[in-house]
XYZ file of C-alpha atoms in Angstrom:
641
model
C 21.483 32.145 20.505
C 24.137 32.442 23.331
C 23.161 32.002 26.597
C 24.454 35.305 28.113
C 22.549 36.963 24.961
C 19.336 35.377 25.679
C 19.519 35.954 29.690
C 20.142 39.404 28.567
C 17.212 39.418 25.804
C 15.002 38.179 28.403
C 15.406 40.328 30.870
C 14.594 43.516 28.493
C 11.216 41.250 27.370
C 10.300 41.907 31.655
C 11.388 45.129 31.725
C 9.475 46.135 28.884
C 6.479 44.350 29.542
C 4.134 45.554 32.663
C 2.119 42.606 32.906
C 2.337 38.606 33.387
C 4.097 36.573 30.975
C 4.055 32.795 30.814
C 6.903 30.638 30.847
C 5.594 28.471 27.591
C 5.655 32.149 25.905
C 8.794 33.230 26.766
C 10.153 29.752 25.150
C 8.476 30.233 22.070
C 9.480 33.631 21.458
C 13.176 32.768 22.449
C 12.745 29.664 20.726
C 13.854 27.404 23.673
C 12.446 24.883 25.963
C 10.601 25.867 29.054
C 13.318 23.693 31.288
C 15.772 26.339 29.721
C 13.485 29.245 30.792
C 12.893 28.387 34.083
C 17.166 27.937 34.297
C 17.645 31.022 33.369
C 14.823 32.910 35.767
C 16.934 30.967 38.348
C 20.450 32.673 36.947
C 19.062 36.004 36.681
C 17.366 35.660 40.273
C 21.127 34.850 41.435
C 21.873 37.765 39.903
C 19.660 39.853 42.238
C 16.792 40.063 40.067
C 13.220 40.027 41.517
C 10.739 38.338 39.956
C 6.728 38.234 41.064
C 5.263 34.611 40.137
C 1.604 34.239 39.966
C 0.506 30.511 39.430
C -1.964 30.396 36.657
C -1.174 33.787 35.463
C 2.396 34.153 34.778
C 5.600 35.715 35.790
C 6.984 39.511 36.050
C 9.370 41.861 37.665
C 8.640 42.854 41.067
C 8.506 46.731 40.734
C 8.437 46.951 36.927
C 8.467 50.617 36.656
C 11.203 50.981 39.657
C 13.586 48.566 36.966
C 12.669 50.289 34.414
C 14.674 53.481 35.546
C 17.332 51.201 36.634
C 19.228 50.416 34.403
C 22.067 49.154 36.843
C 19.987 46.803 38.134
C 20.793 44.899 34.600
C 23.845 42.592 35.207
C 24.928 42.761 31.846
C 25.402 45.959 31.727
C 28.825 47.774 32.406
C 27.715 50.175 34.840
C 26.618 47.160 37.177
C 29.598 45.030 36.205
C 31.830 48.006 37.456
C 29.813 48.512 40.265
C 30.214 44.920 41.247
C 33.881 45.251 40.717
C 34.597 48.099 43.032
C 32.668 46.635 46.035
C 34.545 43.779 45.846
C 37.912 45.583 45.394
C 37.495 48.046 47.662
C 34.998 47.557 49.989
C 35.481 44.127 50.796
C 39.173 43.934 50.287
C 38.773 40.695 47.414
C 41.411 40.043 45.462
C 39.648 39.615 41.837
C 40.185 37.158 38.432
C 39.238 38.451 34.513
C 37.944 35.007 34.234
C 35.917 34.659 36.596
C 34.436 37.401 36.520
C 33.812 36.647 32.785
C 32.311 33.872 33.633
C 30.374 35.158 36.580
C 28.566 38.066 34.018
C 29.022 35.804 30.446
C 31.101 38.296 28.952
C 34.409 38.099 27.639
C 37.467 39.151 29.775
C 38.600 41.614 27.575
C 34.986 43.229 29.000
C 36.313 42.967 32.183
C 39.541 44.014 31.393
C 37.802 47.216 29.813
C 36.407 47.627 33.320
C 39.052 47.768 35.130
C 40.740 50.184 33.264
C 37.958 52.694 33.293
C 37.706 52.092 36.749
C 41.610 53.523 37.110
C 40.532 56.129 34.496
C 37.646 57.681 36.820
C 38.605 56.700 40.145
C 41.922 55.527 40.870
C 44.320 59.399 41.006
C 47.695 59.324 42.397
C 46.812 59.749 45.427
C 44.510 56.314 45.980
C 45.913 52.650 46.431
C 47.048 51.254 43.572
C 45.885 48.415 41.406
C 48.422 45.338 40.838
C 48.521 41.852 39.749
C 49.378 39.091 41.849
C 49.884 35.732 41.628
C 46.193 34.803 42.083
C 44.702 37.888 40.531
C 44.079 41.502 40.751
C 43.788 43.647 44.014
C 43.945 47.260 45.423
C 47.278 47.825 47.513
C 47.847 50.915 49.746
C 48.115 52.522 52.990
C 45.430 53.445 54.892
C 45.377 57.167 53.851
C 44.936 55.816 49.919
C 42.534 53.600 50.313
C 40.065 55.896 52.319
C 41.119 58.629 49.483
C 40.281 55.641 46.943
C 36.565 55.333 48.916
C 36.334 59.204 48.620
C 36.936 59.437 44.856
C 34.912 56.110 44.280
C 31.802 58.181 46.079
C 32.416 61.364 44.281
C 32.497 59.138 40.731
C 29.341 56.858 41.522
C 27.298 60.072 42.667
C 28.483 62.109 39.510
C 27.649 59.241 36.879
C 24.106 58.706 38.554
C 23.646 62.618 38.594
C 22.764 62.486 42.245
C 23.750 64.437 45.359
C 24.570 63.663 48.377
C 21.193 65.678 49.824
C 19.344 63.869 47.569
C 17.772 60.477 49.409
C 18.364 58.176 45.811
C 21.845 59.769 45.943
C 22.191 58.403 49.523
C 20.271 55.139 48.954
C 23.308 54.327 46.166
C 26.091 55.187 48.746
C 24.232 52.792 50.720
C 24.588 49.697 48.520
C 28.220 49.994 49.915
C 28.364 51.520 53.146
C 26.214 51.050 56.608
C 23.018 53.134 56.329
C 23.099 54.113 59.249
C 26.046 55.697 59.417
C 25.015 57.184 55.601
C 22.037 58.763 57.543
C 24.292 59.876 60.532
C 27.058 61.604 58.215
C 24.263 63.346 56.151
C 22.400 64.718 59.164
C 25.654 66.049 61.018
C 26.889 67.686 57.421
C 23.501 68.972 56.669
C 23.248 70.508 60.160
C 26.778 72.492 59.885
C 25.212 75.826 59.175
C 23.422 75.470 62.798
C 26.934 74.637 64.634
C 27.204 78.454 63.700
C 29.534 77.603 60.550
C 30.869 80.615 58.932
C 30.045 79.806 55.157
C 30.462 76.462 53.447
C 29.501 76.220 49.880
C 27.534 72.990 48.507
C 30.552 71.800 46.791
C 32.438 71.807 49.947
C 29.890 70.280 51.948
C 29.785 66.868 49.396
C 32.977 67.079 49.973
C 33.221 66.764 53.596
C 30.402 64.464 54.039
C 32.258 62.335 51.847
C 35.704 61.888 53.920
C 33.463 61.533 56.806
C 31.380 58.880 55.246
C 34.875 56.897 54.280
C 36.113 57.910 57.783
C 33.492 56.390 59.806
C 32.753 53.160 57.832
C 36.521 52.245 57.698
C 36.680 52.904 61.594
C 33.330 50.613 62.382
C 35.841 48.351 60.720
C 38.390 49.222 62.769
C 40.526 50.437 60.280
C 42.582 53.292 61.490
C 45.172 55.958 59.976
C 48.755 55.977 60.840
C 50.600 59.673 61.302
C 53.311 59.973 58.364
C 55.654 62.322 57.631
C 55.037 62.888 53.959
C 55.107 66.977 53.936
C 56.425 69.947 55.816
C 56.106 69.532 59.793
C 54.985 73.347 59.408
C 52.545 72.163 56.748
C 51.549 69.367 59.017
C 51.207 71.430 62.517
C 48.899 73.955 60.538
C 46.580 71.628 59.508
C 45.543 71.129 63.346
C 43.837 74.309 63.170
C 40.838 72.249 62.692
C 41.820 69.421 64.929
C 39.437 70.263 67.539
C 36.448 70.715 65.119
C 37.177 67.302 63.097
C 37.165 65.689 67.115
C 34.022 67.347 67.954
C 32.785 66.116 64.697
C 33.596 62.843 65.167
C 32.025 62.521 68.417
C 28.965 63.889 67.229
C 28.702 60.679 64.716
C 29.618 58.073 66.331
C 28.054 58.989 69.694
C 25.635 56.161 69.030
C 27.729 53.834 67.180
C 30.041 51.299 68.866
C 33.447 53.360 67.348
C 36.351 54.202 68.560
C 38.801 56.552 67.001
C 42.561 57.437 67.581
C 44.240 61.156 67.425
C 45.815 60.077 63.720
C 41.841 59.752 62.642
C 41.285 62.827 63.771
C 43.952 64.504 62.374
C 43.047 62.791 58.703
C 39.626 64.556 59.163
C 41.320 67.693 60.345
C 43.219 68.298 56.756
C 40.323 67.904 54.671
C 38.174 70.408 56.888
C 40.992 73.104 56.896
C 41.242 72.051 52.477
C 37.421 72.646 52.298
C 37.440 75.851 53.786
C 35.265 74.771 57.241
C 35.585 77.829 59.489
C 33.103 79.092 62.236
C 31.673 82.658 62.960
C 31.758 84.281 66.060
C 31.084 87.563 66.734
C 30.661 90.539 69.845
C 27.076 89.535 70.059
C 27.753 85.824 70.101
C 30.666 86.188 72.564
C 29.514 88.999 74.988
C 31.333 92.180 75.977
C 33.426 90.169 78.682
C 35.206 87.591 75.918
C 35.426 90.221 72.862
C 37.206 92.001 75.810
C 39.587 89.141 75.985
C 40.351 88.472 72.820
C 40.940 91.809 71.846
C 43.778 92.296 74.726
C 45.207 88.422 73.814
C 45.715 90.446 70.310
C 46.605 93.246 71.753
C 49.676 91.769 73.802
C 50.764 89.130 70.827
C 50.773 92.390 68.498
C 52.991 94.235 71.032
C 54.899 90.808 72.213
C 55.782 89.868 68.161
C 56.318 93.642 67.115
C 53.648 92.789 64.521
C 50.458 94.642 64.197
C 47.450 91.984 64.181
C 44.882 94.287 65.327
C 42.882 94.283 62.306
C 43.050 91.112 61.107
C 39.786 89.759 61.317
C 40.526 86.343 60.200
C 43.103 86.054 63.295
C 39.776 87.468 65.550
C 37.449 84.884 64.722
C 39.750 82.125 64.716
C 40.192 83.053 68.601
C 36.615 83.468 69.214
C 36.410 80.054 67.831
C 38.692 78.249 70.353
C 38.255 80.637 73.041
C 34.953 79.334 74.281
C 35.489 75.255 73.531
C 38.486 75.867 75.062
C 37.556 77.363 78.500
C 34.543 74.861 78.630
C 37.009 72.227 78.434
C 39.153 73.570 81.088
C 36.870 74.400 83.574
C 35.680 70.605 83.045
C 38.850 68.767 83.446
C 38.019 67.845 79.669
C 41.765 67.169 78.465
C 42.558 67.365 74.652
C 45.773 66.126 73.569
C 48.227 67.596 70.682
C 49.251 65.145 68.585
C 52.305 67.744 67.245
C 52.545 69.544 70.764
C 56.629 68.260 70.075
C 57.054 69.363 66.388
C 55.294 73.064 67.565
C 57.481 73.770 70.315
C 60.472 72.915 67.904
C 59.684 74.351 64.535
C 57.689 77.299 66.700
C 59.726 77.706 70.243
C 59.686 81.191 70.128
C 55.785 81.879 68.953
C 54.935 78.957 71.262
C 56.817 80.827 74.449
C 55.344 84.376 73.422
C 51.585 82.717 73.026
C 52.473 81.243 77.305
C 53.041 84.848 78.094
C 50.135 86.162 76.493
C 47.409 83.858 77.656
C 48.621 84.393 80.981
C 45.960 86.937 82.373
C 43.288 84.941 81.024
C 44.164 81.857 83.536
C 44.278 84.553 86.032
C 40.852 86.251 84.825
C 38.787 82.897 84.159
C 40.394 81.219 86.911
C 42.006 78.385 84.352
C 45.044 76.384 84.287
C 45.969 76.404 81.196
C 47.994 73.472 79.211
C 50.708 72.815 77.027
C 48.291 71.076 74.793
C 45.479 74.311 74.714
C 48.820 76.851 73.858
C 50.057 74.594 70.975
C 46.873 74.776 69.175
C 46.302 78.753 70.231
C 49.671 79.625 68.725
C 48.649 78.041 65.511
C 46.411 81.105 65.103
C 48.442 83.693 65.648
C 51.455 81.875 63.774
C 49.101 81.780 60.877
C 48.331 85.631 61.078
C 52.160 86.062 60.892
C 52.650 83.743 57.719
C 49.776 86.399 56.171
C 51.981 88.892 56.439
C 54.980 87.257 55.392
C 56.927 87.702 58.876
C 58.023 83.945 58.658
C 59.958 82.588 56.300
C 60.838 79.101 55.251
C 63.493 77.510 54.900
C 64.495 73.782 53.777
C 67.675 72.127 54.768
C 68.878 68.856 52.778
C 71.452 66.448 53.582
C 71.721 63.055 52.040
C 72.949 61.801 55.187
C 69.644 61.606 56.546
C 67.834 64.091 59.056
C 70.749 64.114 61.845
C 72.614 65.364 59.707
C 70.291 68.160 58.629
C 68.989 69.167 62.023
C 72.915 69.849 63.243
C 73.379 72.183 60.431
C 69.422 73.485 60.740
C 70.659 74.298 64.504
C 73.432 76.532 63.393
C 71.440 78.153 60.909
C 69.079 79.091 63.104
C 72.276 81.582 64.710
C 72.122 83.596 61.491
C 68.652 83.720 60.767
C 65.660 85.437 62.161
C 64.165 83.228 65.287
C 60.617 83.418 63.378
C 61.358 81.622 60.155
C 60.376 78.648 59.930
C 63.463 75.635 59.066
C 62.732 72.402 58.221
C 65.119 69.453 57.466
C 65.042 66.583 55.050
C 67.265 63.711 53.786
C 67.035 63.646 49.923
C 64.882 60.861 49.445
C 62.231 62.977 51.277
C 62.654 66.302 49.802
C 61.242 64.346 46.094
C 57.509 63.727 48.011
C 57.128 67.649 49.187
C 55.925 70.937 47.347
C 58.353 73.664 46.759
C 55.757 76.550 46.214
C 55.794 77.630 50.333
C 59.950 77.564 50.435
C 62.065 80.679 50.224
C 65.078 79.121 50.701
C 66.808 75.714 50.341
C 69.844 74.893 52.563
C 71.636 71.673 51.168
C 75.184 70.082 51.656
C 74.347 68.588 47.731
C 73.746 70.407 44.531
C 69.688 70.015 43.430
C 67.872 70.185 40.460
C 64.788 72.480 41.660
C 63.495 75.632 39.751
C 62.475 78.629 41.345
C 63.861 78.347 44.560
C 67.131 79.852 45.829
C 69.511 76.984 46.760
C 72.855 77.974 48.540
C 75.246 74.881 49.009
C 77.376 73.864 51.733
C 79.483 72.118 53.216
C 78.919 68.858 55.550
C 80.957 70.926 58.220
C 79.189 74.256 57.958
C 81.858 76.701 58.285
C 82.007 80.036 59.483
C 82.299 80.902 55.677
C 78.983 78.821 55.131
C 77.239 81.013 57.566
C 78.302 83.932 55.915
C 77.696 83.259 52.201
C 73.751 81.879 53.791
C 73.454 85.381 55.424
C 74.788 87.070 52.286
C 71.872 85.597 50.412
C 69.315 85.967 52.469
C 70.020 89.495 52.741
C 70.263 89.778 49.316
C 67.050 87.818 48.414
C 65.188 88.666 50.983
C 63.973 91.437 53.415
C 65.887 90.762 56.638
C 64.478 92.328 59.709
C 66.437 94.832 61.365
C 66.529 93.017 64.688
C 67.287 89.939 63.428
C 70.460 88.555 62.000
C 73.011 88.835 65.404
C 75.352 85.574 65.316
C 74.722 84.974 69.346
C 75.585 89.081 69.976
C 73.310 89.876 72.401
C 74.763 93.387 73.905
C 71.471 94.527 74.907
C 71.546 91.829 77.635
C 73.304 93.615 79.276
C 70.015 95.919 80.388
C 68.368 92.574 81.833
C 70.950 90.581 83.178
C 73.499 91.729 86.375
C 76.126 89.935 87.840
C 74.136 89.506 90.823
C 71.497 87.183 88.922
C 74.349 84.665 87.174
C 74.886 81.592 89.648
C 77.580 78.605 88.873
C 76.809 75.591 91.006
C 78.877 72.682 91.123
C 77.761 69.322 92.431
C 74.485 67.819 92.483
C 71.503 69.894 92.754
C 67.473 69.450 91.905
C 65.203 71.603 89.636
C 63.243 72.681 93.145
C 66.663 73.807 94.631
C 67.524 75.991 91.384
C 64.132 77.698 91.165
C 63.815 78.455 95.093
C 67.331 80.017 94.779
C 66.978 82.180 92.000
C 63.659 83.225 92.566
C 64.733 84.114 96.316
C 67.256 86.584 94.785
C 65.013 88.136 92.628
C 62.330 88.759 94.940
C 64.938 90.266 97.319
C 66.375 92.630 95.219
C 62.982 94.025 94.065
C 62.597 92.432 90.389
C 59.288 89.882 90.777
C 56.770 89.304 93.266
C 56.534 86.365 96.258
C 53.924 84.629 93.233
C 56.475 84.582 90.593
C 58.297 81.184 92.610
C 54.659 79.773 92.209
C 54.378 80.686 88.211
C 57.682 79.223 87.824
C 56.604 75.854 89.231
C 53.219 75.920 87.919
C 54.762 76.683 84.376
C 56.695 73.553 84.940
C 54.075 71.083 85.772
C 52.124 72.137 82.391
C 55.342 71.347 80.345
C 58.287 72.170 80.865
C 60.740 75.020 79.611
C 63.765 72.282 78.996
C 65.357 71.164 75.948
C 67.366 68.482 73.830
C 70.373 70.701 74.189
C 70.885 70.391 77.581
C 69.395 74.039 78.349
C 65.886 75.511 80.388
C 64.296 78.896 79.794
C 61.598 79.029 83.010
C 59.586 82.034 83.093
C 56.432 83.184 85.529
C 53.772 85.094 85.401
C 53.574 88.933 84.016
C 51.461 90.408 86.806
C 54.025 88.760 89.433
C 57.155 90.842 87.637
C 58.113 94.489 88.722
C 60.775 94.541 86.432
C 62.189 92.774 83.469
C 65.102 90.783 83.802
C 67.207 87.767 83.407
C 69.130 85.543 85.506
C 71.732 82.282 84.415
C 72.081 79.445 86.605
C 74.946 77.100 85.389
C 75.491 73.502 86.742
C 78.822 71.547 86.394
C 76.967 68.662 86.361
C 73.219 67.822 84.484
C 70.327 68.661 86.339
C 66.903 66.581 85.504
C 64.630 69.560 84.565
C 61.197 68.096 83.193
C 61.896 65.875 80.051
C 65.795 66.482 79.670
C 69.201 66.641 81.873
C 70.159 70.383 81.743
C 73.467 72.359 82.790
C 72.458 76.113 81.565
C 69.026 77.501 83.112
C 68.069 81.346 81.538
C 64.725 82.458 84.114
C 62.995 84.643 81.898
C 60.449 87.923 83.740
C 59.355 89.939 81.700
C 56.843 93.064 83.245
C 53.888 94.462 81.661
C 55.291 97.839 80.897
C 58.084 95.857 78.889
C 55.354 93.659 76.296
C 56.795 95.335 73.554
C 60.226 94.018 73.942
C 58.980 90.381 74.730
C 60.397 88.949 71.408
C 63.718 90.493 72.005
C 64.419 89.621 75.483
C 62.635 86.299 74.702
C 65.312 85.946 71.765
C 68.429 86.668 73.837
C 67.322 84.230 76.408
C 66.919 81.214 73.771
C 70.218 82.577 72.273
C 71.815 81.052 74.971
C 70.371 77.421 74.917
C 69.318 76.925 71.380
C 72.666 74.418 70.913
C 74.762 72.033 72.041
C 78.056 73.647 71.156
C 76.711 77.102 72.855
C 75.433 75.303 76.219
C 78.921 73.591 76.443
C 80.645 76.944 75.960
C 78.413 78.577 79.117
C 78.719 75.720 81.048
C 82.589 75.747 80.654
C 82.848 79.269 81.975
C 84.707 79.616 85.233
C 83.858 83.235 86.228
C 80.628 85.736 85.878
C 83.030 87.913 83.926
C 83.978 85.449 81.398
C 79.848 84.164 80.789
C 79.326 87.909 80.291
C 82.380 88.002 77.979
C 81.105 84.940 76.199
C 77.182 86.037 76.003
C 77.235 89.805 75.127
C 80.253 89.917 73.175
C 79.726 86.571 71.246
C 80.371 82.971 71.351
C 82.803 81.513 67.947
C 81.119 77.984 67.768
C 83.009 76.805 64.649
């Protein structure tokens, strides 16, 4: 008989057998020597089997009847073979031979080789590290994102083929033949306890599923593993997803609070996409909040309904989401606590204008609560009420592709933006890119090359982007899709002429500071009867939370709405850059806007970015010699071809 047949013959004699059985009959009835016995007890002990010896008496299993329902506790079965295979793969990083691992379990390496590939079969989707051979044998190769999603499908496959749960304690006693138990025990208790944080409704399903990522999450973090942010969707797509940022952190703290870990924002942010794909949302309602802060979120709606020219007043979804980062949010506030953004740059891009209008309508609840509010705390706000707009399909998206790479793309993406509607939504990618992302949210592809994609409208272009470029895109939009009436003015803003005067434009030449700008203007506008003596001090205090600047070389400062009598713009232009907060600037647009106006925010908010939202329009302001001429140039239009 072969050896790895008799080891395995022997073993189902103890786990068949309750009692004692003597090594002198164990070699008669496998018709070896005792010497040979007693080496293989030693092979199978190496193996991790147990056995109770009893001198005089004999030998048996140590806790017959527990072996006896496992049956991966045989090491010549498959099961534990795999088993044995994925810790070392995955959890401890090995790189792996067929023969040894042959050797190690006395089977052949086609066995192994069988194991392997029902390993990829079950476990290893697209979307997990990948299996390759290398000089010195087989390993699992990926980024940190695969190989957690690798631990995650690994967890959902070993629970599944043992016909466990996570809530059950055998189903967490397996999980814990790979990960710390203590942190099995501190993931089950913080998943299990959800429903008491005042979750909305998770079902079962999704629960497994997020204590699973948190499981992977934690474990790779105590080994100070941690994710990297990439750029492998939409940045819309991406800045979403942080609608759960601040529950995945609070999460996080909760489980490691007694564990020496550390984690970084990108961590967070991994946890945040699989809360927001499993559905985790809280409920709040009147009774929870009180009269004062249903009060408050019901005028924050209120004003963003009037402010967008969109009616969000009944969505409920858009109410609770408030509610839900209303109160963490003032707590942290009032405490100094400080959570950062890790997209604050990519919202106030993709979503300037939503990000502005959400400033302007938070602003009476600093004033109320007695807040300052931050740049940070309005970027993930906005997300909320961006998201009630995508509902009702007042955003659209648009893709722009260049081969040239994303340069490229975001000059043309910045003249598109001239034609289009201020609240769609324009991304850019170089062509390698655009093969990784998902079609099914785009309305509209932009590219200077012709692409093979089905069932998306695809208008090409030119590298140049011609006046005739801007017209055929504008054509088809129109033509494809519903253009709002508003919307669609190549840098025509006649209606300025209501909120700016002559008085309020101011050319400058020389060197000046931010502090000498914003005293000035405000100083004028207080004078002739416009704002208040506090709008200077919203102006500045807007500043310090982030400022109003951009990459083009323009600034759109605005104050307070209580401190404006009424609405109005005013121009500042600089022959030479002035250092504003993060950029050097030449056009400044001050923005007030008074309460009795709320309904024309977007409009007036529009005109004013009209006039900094490119290069080739700030150099045409800033090149202006008279008042007469920027008026000619802003109301009646500005030919940037």
């Amino acid at each position: 008989m072969k050896v790895a047949l008799r080891q395995k013959k022997l073993l189902e004699m103890f786990k068949y057998t309750s009692g004692y059985m003597t090594v002198e009959y164990l070699s008669k009835e496998l018709q070896v020597s005792k010497r040979t016995i007693h080496s293989d007890l030693q092979r199978l002990e190496s193996k991790g089997i147990s056995f109770e010896k009893k001198p005089g008496v004999g030998i048996r299993l140590r806790s017959a009847a527990f072996e006896q329902e496992s049956a991966d506790l045989d090491p010549f079965s498959p099961e534990y073979r795999r088993k044995q295979l994925i810790k070392e793969l995955l959890f401890l990083g090995k790189t792996i031979t067929y023969q040894s691992f042959s050797e190690r379990f006395m089977v052949s390496p086609s066995s192994i080789i069988a194991d392997v590939n029902h390993i990829k079969k079950y476990i290893l989707n697209d979307s997990c590290a990948e299996l390759i051979g290398a000089e010195n044998g087989t390993l699992l190769q990926g980024s940190e994102a695969q190989w957690q999603k690798t631990m995650i499908s690994c967890n959902e496959y070993l629970l599944k083929n043992a016909g466990l749960s996570f809530r059950e304690e055998k189903g967490r006693d397996l999980l814990c033949e790979f990960y710390n138990p203590e942190l099995v025990e501190a993931c089950y208790h913080i998943t299990s306890s959800l429903r008491e944080y005042n979750i909305y409704y998770v079902a079962d399903y999704y629960l497994s599923n997020v204590f699973n990522v948190l499981l992977v999450l934690v474990q790779r973090l105590s080994e100070h593993h941690h994710h990297i942010m990439e750029h492998n969707e939409f940045y819309s797509d991406q800045i979403m997803t942080l609608m759960c940022y601040t529950i995945a952190k609070d999460l996080l703290e909760l489980v490691t609070k007694n564990q020496d870990i550390t984690f970084e924002t990108s961590d967070i942010y991994f946890l945040s996409i699989y809360l927001k794909a499993n559905r985790i949302t809280f409920k709040t309602t009147a009774t929870n909040l009180g009269s004062r802060f249903e009060k408050i979120v019901r005028d924050m709606i209120d004003r963003m309904s009037s402010c967008a020219n969109v009616d969000l007043r009944n969505d409920n979804e858009l109410y609770e989401n408030i509610c839900l980062h209303l109160i963490p949010m003032i707590h942290r506030l009032t405490n100094n606590i400080y959570v950062e953004n890790p997209m604050l740059d990519e919202i106030k891009k993709e979503f300037r204008l939503m990000f502005e209008l959400t400033w302007l309508v938070v602003d009476s609840l600093t004033k109320e609560l007695n807040i300052a509010m931050t740049e940070d705390e309005v970027g993930f706000l906005m997300l909320h009420f961006q998201n009630a707009l995508e509902k009702q399909k007042k955003s659209k998206r648009i893709l722009v592709v260049c081969p040239n790479g994303i340069a490229t793309s975001t000059l043309i993406a910045n003249r598109i933006r001239g034609v289009l509607p201020p609240l769609d939504i324009i991304e850019v990618a170089s062509l390698e890119e655009v093969e990784t992302f998902e079609y099914s949210n785009i309305d509209f592809i932009v590219s200077t090359v012709p692409l093979n994609v089905k069932d998306v409208l695809v208008v090409v272009v030119s590298m140049l982007l011609n006046k005739k470029d801007l017209e055929q895109i504008e054509k088809v939009y129109k033509s494809k899709l519903p253009l709002p009436v508003e919307s669609g003015q190549n840098f025509k803003n006649k209606e300025l002429e209501k909120y700016l005067s002559r008085e309020h434009i101011f050319f400058h030449k020389g060197k000046c500071t931010q502090e000498e700008v914003i005293q000035t203007v405000c100083k004028k506008l207080e004078q002739d009867g416009m704002v208040e003596s506090g709008f200077q001090v919203s102006i500045f205090e807007r500043e310090n939370e982030g400022g109003t600047d951009n990459a083009f070389g323009g600034a759109l400062p605005h104050g307070a709405v209580s401190t404006v009598k009424q609405t109005c713009l005013a121009v500042w232009v600089n022959d030479e850059p002035i250092k504003w907060t993060k950029y050097k600037v030449k056009v400044i647009v001050f923005f007030a806007l008074s309460e009795k106006d709320m309904k024309n925010t977007k409009k007036v908010l529009e005109n004013g970015f009209s006039m900094i939202k490119s290069k080739e329009i700030i150099e045409k302001l800033s090149a202006a010699k008279t008042k007469e001429e920027l008026i000619t140039h802003i109301a009646g239009g500005i030919n940037v071809d």
